mmCIF file of C-alpha atoms in Angstrom:
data_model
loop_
_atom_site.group_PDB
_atom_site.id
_atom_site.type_symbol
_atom_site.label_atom_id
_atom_site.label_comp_id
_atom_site.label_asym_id
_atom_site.label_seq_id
_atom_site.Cartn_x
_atom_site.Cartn_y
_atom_site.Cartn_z
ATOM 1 C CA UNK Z 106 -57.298 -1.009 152.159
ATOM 2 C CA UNK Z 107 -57.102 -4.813 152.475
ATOM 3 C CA UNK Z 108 -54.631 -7.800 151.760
ATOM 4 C CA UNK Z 109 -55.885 -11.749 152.065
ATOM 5 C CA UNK Z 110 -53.247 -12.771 153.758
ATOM 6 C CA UNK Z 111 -53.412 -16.597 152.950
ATOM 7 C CA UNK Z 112 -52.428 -15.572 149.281
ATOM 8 C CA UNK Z 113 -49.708 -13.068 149.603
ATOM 9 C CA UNK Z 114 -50.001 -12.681 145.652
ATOM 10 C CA UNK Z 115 -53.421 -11.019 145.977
ATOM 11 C CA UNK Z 116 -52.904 -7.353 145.276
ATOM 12 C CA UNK Z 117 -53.599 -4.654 147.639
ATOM 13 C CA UNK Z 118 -57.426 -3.178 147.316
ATOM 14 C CA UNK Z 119 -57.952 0.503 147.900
ATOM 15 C CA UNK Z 120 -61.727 1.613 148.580
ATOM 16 C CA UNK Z 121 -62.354 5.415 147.896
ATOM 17 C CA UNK Z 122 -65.168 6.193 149.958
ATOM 18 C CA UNK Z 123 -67.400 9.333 150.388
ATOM 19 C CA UNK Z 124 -64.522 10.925 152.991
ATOM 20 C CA UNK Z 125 -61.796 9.750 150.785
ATOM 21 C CA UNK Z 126 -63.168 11.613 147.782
ATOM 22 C CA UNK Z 127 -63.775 15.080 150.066
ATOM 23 C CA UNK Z 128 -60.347 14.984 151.158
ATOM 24 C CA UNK Z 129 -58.595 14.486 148.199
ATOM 25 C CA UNK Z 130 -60.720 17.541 146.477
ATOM 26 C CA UNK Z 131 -60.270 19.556 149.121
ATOM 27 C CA UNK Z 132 -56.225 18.622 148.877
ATOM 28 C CA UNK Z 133 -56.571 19.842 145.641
ATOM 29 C CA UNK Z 134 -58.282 23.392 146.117
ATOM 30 C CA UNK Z 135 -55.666 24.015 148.916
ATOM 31 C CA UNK Z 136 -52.767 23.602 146.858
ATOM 32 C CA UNK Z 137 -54.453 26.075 144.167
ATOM 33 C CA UNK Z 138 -54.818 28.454 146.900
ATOM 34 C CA UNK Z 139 -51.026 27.787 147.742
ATOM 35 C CA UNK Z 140 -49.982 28.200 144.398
ATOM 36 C CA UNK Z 141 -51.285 32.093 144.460
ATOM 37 C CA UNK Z 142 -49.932 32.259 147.207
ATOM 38 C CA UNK Z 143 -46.585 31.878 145.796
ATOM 39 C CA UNK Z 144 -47.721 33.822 143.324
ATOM 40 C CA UNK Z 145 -48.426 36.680 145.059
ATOM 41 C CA UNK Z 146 -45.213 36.364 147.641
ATOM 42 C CA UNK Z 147 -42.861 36.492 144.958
ATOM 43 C CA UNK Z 148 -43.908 39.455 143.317
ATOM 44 C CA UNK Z 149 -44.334 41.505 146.411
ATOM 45 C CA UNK Z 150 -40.720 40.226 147.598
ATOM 46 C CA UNK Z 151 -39.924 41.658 143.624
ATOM 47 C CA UNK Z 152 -41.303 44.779 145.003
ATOM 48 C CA UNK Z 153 -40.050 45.298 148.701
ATOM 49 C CA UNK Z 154 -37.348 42.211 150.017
ATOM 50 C CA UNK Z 155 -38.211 42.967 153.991
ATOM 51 C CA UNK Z 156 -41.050 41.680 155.704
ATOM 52 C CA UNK Z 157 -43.951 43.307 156.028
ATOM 53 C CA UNK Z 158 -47.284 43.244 157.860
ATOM 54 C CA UNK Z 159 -48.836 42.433 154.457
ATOM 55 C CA UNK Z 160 -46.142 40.159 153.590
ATOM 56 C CA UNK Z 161 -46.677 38.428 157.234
ATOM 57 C CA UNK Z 162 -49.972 37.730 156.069
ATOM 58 C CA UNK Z 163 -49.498 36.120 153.119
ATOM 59 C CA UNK Z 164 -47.056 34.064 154.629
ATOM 60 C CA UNK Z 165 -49.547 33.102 157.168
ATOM 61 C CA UNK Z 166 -51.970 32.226 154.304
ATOM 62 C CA UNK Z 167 -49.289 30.318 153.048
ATOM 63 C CA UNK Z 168 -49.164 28.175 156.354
ATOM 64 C CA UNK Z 169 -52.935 27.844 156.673
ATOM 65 C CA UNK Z 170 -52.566 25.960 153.145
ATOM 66 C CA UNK Z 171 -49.835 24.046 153.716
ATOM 67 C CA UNK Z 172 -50.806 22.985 157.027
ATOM 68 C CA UNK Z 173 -54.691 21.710 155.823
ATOM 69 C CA UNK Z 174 -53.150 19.902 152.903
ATOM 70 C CA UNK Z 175 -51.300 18.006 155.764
ATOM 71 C CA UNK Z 176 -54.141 17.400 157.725
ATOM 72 C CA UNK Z 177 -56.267 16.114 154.535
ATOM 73 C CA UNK Z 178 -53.228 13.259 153.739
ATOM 74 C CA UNK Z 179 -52.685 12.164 157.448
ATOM 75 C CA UNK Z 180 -56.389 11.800 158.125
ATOM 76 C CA UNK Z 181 -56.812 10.528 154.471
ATOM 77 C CA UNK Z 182 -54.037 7.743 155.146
ATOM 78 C CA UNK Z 183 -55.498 7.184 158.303
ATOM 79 C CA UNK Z 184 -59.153 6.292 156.641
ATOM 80 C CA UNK Z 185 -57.271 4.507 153.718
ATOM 81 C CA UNK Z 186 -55.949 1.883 156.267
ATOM 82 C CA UNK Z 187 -58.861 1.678 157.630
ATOM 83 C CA UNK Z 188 -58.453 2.982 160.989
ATOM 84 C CA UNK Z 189 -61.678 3.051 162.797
ATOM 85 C CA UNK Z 190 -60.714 7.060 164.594
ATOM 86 C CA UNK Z 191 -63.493 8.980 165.958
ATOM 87 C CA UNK Z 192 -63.566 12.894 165.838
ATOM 88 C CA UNK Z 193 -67.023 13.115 167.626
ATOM 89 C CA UNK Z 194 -66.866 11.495 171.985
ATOM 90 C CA UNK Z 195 -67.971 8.072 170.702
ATOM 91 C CA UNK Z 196 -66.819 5.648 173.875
ATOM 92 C CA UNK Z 197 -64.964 2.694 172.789
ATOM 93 C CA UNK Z 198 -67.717 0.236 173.452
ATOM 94 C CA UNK Z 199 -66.689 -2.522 170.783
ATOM 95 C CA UNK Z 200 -62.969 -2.757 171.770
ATOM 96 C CA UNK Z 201 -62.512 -6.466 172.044
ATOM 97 C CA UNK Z 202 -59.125 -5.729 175.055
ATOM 98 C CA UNK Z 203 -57.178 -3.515 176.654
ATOM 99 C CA UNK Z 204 -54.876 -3.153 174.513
ATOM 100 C CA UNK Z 205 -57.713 -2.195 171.562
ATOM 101 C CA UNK Z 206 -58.650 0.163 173.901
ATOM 102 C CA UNK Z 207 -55.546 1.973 174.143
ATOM 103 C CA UNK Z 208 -54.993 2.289 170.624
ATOM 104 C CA UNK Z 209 -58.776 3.240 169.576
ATOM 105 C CA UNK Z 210 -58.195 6.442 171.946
ATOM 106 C CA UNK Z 211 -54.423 7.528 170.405
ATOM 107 C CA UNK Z 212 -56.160 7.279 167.279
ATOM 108 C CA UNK Z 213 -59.262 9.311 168.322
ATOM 109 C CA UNK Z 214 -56.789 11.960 169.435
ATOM 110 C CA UNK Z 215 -54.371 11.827 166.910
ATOM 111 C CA UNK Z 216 -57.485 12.077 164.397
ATOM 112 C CA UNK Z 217 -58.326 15.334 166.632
ATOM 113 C CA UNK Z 218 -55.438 17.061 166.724
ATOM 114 C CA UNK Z 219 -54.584 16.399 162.721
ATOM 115 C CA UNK Z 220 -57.847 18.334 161.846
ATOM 116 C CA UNK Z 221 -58.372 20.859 164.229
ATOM 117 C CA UNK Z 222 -54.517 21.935 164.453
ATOM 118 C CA UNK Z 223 -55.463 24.499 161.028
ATOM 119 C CA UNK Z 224 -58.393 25.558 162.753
ATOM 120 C CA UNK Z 225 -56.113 27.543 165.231
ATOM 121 C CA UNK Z 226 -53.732 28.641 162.370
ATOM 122 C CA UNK Z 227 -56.656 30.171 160.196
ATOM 123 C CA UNK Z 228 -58.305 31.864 164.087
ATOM 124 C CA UNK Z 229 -54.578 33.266 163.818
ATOM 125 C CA UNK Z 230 -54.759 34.530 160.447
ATOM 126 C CA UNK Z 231 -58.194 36.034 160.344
ATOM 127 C CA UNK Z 232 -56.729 37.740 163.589
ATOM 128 C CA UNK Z 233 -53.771 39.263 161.546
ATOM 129 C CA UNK Z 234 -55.933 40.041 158.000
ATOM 130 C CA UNK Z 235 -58.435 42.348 160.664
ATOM 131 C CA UNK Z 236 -55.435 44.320 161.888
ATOM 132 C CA UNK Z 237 -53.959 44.395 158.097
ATOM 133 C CA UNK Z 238 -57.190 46.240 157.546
ATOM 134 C CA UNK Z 239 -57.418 48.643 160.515
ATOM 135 C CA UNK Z 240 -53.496 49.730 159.439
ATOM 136 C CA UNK Z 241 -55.636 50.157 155.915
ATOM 137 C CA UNK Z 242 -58.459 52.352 157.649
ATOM 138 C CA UNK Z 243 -55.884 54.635 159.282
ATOM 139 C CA UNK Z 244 -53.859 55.189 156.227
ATOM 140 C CA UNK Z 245 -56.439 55.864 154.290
ATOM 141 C CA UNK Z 246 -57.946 58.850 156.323
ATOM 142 C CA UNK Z 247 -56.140 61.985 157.264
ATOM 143 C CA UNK Z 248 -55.845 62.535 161.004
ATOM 144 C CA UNK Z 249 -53.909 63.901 164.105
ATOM 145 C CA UNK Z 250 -52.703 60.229 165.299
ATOM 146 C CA UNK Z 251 -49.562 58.700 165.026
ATOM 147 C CA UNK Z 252 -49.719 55.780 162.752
ATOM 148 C CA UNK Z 253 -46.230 55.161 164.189
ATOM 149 C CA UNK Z 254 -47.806 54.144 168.119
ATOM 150 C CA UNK Z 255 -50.745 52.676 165.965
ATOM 151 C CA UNK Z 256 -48.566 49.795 164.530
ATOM 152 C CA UNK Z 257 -46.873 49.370 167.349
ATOM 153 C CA UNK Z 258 -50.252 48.575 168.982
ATOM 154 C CA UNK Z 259 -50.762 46.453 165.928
ATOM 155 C CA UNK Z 260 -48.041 44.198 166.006
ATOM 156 C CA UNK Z 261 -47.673 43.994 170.328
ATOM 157 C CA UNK Z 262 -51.633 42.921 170.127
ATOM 158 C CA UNK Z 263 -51.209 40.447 167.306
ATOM 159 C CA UNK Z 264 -48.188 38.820 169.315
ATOM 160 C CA UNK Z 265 -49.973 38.816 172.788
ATOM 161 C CA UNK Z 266 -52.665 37.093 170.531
ATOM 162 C CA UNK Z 267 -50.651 34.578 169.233
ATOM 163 C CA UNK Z 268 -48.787 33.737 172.242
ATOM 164 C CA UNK Z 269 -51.704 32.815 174.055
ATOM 165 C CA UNK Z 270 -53.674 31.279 170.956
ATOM 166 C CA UNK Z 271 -50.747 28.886 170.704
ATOM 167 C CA UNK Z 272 -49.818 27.979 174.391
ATOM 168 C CA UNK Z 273 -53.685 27.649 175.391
ATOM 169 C CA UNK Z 274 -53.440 25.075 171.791
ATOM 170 C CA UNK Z 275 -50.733 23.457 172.594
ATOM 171 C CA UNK Z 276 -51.687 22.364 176.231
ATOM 172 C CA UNK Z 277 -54.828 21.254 175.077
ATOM 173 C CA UNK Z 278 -53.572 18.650 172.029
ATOM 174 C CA UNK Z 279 -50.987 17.579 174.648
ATOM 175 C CA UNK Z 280 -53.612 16.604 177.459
ATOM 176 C CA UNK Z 281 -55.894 15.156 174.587
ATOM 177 C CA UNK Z 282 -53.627 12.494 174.640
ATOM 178 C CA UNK Z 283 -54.348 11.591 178.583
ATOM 179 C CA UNK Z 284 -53.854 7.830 178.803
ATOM 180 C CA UNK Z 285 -57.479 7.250 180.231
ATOM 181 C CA UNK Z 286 -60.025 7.662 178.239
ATOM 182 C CA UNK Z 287 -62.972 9.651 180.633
ATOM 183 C CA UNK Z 288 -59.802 11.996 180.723
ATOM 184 C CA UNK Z 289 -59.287 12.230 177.199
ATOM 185 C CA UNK Z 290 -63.094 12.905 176.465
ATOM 186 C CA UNK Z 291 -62.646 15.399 179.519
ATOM 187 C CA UNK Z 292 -60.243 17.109 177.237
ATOM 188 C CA UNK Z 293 -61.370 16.529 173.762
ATOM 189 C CA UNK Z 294 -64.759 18.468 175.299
ATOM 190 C CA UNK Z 295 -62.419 21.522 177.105
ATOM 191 C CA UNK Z 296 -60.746 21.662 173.637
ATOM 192 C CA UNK Z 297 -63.554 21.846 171.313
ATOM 193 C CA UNK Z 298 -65.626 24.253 174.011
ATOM 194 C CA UNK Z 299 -62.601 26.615 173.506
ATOM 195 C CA UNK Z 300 -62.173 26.202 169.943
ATOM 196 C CA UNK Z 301 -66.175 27.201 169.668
ATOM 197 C CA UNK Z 302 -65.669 30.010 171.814
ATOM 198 C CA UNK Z 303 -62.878 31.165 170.074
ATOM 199 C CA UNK Z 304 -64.416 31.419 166.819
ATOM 200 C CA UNK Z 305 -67.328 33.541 168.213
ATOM 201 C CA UNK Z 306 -65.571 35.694 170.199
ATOM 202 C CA UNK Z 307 -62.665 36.927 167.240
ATOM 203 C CA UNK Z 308 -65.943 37.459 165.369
ATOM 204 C CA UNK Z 309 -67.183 39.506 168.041
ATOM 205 C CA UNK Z 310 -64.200 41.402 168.653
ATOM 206 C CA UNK Z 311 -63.819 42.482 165.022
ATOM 207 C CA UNK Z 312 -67.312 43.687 165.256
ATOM 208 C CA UNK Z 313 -66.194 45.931 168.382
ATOM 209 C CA UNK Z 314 -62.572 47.018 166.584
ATOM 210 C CA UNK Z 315 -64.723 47.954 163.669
ATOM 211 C CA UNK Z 316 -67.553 50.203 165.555
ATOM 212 C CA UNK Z 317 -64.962 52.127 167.359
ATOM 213 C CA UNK Z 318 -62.724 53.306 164.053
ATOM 214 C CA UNK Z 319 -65.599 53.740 162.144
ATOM 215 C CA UNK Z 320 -66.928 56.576 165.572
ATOM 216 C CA UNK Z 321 -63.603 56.822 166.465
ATOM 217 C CA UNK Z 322 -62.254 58.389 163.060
ATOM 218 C CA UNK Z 323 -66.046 59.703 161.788
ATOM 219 C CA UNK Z 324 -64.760 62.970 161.953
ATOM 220 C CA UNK Z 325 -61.522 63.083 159.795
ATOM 221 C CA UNK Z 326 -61.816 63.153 155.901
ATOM 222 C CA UNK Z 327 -60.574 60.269 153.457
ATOM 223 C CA UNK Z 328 -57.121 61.151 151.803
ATOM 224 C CA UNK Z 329 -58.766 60.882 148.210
ATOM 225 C CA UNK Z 330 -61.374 59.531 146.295
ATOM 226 C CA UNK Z 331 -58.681 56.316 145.339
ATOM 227 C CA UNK Z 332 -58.140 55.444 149.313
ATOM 228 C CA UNK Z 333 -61.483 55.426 150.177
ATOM 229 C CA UNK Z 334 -62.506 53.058 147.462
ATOM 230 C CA UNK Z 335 -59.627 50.743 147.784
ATOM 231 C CA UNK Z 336 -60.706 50.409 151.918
ATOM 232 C CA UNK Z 337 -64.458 49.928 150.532
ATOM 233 C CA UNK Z 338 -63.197 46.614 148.721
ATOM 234 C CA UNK Z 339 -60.677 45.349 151.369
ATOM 235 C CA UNK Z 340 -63.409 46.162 153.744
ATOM 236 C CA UNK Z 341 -65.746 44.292 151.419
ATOM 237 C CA UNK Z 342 -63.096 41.193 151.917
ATOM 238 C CA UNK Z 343 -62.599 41.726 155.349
ATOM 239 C CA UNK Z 344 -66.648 41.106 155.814
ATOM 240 C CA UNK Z 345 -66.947 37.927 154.109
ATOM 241 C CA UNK Z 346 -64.474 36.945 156.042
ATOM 242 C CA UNK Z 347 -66.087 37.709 159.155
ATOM 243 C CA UNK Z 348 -69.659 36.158 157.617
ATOM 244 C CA UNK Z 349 -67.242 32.757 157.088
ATOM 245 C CA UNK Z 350 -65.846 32.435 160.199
ATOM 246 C CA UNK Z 351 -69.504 32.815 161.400
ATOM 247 C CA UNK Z 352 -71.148 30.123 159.194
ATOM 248 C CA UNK Z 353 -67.944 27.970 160.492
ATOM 249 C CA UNK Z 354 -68.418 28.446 164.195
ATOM 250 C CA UNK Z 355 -72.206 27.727 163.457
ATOM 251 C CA UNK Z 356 -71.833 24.701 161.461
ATOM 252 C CA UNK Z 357 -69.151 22.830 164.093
ATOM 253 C CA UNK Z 358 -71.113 23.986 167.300
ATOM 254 C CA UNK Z 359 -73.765 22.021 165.722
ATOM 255 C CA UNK Z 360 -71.559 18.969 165.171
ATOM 256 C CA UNK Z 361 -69.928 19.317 168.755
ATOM 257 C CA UNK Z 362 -73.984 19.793 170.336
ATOM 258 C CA UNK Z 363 -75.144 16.615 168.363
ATOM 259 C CA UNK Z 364 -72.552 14.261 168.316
ATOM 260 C CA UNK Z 365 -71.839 14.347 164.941
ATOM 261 C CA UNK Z 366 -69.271 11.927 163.174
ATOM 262 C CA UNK Z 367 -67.370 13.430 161.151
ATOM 263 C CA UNK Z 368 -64.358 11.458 159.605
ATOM 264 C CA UNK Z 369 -66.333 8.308 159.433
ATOM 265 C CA UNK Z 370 -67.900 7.764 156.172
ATOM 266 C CA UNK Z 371 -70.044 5.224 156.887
ATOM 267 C CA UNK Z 372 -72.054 6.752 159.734
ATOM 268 C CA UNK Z 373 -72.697 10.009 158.214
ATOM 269 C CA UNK Z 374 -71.446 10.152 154.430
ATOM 270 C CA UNK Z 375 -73.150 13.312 153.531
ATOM 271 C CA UNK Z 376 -70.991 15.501 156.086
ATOM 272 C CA UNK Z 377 -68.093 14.418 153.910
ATOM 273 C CA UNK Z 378 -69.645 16.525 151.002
ATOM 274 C CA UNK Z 379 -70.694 18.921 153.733
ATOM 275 C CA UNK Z 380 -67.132 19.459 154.969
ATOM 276 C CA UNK Z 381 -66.394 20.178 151.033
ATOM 277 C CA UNK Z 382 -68.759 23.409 151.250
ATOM 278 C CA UNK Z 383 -67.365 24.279 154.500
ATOM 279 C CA UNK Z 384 -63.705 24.502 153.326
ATOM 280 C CA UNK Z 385 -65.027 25.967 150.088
ATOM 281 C CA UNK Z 386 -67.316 28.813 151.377
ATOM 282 C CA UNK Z 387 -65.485 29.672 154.699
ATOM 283 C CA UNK Z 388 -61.701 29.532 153.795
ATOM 284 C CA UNK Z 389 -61.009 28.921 150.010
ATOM 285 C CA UNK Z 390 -63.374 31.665 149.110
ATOM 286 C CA UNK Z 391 -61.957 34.142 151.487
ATOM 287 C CA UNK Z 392 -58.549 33.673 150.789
ATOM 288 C CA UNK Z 393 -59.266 34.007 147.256
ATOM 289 C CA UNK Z 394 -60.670 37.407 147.273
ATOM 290 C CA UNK Z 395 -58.167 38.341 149.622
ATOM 291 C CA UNK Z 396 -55.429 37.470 147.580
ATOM 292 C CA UNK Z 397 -57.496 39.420 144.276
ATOM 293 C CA UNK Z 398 -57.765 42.216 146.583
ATOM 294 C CA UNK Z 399 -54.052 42.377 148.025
ATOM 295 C CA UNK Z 400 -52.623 45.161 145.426
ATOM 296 C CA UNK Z 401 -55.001 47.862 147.107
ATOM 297 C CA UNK Z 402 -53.818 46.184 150.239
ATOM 298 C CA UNK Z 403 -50.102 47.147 149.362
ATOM 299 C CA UNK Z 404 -50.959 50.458 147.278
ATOM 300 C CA UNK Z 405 -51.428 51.893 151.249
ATOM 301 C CA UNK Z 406 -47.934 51.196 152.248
ATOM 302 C CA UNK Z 407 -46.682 52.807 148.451
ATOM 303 C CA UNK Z 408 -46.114 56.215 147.892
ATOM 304 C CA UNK Z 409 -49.365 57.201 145.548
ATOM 305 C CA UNK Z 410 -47.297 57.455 141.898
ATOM 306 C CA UNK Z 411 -45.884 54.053 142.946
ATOM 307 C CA UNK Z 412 -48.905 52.806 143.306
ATOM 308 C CA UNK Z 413 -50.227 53.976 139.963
ATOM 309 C CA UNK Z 414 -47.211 52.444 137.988
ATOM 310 C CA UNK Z 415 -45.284 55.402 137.290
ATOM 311 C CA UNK Z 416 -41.963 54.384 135.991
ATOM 312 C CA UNK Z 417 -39.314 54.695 137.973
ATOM 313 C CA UNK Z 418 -37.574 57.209 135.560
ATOM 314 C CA UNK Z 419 -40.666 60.033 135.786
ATOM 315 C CA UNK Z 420 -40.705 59.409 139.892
ATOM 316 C CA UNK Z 421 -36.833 60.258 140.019
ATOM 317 C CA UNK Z 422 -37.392 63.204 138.294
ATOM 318 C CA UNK Z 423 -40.822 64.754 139.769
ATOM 319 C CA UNK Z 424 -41.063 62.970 142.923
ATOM 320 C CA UNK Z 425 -39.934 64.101 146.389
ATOM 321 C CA UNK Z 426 -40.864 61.540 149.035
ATOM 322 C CA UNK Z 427 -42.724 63.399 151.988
ATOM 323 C CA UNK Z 428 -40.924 65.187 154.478
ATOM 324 C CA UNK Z 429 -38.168 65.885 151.919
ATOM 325 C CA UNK Z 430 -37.038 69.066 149.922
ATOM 326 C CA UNK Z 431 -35.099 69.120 146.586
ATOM 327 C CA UNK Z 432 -31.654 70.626 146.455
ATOM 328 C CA UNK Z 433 -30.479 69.643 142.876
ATOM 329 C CA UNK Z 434 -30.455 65.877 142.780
ATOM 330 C CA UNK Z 435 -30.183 65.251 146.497
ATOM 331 C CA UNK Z 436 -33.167 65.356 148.812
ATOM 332 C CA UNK Z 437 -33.184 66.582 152.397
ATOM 333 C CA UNK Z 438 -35.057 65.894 155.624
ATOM 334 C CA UNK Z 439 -37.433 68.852 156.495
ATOM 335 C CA UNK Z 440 -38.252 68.558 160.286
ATOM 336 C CA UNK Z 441 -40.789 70.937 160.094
ATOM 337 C CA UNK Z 442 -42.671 69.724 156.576
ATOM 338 C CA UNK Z 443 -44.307 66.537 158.499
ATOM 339 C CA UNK Z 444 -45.014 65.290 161.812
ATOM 340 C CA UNK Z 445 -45.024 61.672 162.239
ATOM 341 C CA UNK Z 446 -48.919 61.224 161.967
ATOM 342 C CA UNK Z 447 -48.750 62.670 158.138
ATOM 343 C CA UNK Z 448 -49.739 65.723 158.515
ATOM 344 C CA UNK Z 449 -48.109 69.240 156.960
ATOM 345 C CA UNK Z 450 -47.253 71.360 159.398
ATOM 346 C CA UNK Z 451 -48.376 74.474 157.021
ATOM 347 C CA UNK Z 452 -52.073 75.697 156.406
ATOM 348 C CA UNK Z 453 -52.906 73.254 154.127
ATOM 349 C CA UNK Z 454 -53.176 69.872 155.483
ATOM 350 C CA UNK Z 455 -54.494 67.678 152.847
ATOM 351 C CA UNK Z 456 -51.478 68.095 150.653
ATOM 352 C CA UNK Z 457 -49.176 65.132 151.961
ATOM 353 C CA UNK Z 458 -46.184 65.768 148.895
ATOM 354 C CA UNK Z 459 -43.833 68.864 148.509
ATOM 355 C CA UNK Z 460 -43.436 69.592 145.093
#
């Protein structure tokens, strides 16, 4: 953007450049996203009003959306006004005072922060969607745990998570901004050394979370033929994930190792296109098939004629929810029908209804 300012009738020139262009199509496939998004939340709040681990993480989604189309306009505006910010550890050699100096390094860190704030949203997400699909795994397999202790785990490990994810985050944008700048570069490297080892080591941890259900659990039969293909396809999802956060923490390890300039179109122009295929392959993709897949997400938490759309006249009348005996048209607790890992307490343990 530029204005002659010995004619103040001249009008205001706006150059789209290579970066421009990226940002503004990858505005635009975030927003899609977010529309299904809202899509998706409304009809599961249709469903069930009270919050959920599946409705946590669409919510979270949600956020990862909202917060990238944020970072595409500030960084956007940024490079519209021409704003010479660096998100690579270029030194500001060509600052003409101090005073230049001072600003080219609040840019260079506000430029840092602004795109890699969703990268610790969407660690935080991928996080949740890999204990979304262990609850899956459990449900779908009969067994003498108690899913009760297992979500507890779920949820107490997905807040420890967070709670460091965020603090460790938030220190780190805050010191970015240290008013010298071999400080701030001291930082800027601290923050993108964690960032690259966090994206490995969730990967790695999911690998380890995934080995010990699958020996863990090797013993104890799927519930039916239904369960066990609807945790083939969210563990179909739950894989590309994983592959995508791979082929992310690949392709900014190399930009962190070689310098690379990212948000500055006119060192490097084809890594604006580049970061188009990143945000396409690694986060719009995955989200997308995660939100296709979400109903065999849910159909875990329903009881099984919910699930296949039985109205809700036929349920009242031949459905008794486990743990429950009919006495005319009231329905009472049986403490001895079900323990609270699923199972009958009678001979046959694969039938989970009392009919």
């Amino acid at each position: 953007m530029s204005r002659n300012d010995d004619d103040e009738n001249d009008p205001i020139k706006i150059t789209l450049d290579g970066l421009t262009i990226a940002l503004i199509i990858s505005t635009c496939l975030y927003i899609w996203r977010l529309l299904h998004v809202k899509s998706k939340l409304t009809s599961m709040h249709r469903i069930n009003p009270d919050l959920s681990l599946q409705k946590l993480l669409i919510l979270s989604v949600g956020l990862v959306c909202v917060v990238r189309v944020m970072s595409f306009v500030g960084v956007g505006g940024l490079n519209l006004a021409n704003v010479n910010a660096h998100y690579s550890l270029h030194s500001a050699d060509n600052v003409n005072s101090e005073d230049e100096d001072k600003n080219q390094r609040f840019y260079d860190a506000a430029v840092t922060v602004l795109f890699d704030l969703p990268n610790c949203i969407v660690a935080s997400t991928y996080v949740l969607f890999a204990l979304v699909w262990a609850e899956c795994f459990l449900n779908a397999r009969l067994h003498t745990d108690s899913r009760f202790k297992w979500k507890r785990g779920i949820l107490t490990a997905y807040t420890v998570f967070n709670v460091c994810l965020y603090v460790a985050q938030t220190t780190l944008y805050c010191l970015v901004f240290w008013p010298t700048d071999s400080t701030q570069k001291i930082f800027r490297t601290i923050l993108y050394v964690v960032v690259t080892v966090e994206n490995f080591s969730l990967v790695f941890l999911f690998a380890g979370l995934y080995v010990w259900l699958v020996l863990h659990f090797s013993g104890y039969p799927y519930r039916d033929n239904n369960a066990k293909t609807s945790l083939m396809k969210i563990s179909f999802v739950m894989m590309l994930w994983t592959l995508a956060r791979v082929v992310w923490a690949v392709a900014f390890l190399v930009v962190y190792l070689n310098n690379i300039e990212l948000l500055e179109d006119s060192d490097t122009p084809w890594w604006s296109f580049i970061l188009i295929v990143l945000y396409l392959a690694c986060e719009v993709v995955p989200i997308y098939f995660m939100l296709e897949s979400f109903d065999y997400i849910v159909g875990f938490d329903m009881d099984p004629k919910a699930a296949n759309n039985i109205s809700s006249d036929e349920q009242s009348s031949s459905y008794i929810p486990p743990g429950q005996v009919s006495e005319g048209n009231n329905y009472l607790w049986d403490s001895s029908a079900h323990n609270d890992n699923g199972f009958d307490s009678s001979d046959d343990v694969g039938s989970e209804f009392t009919t």
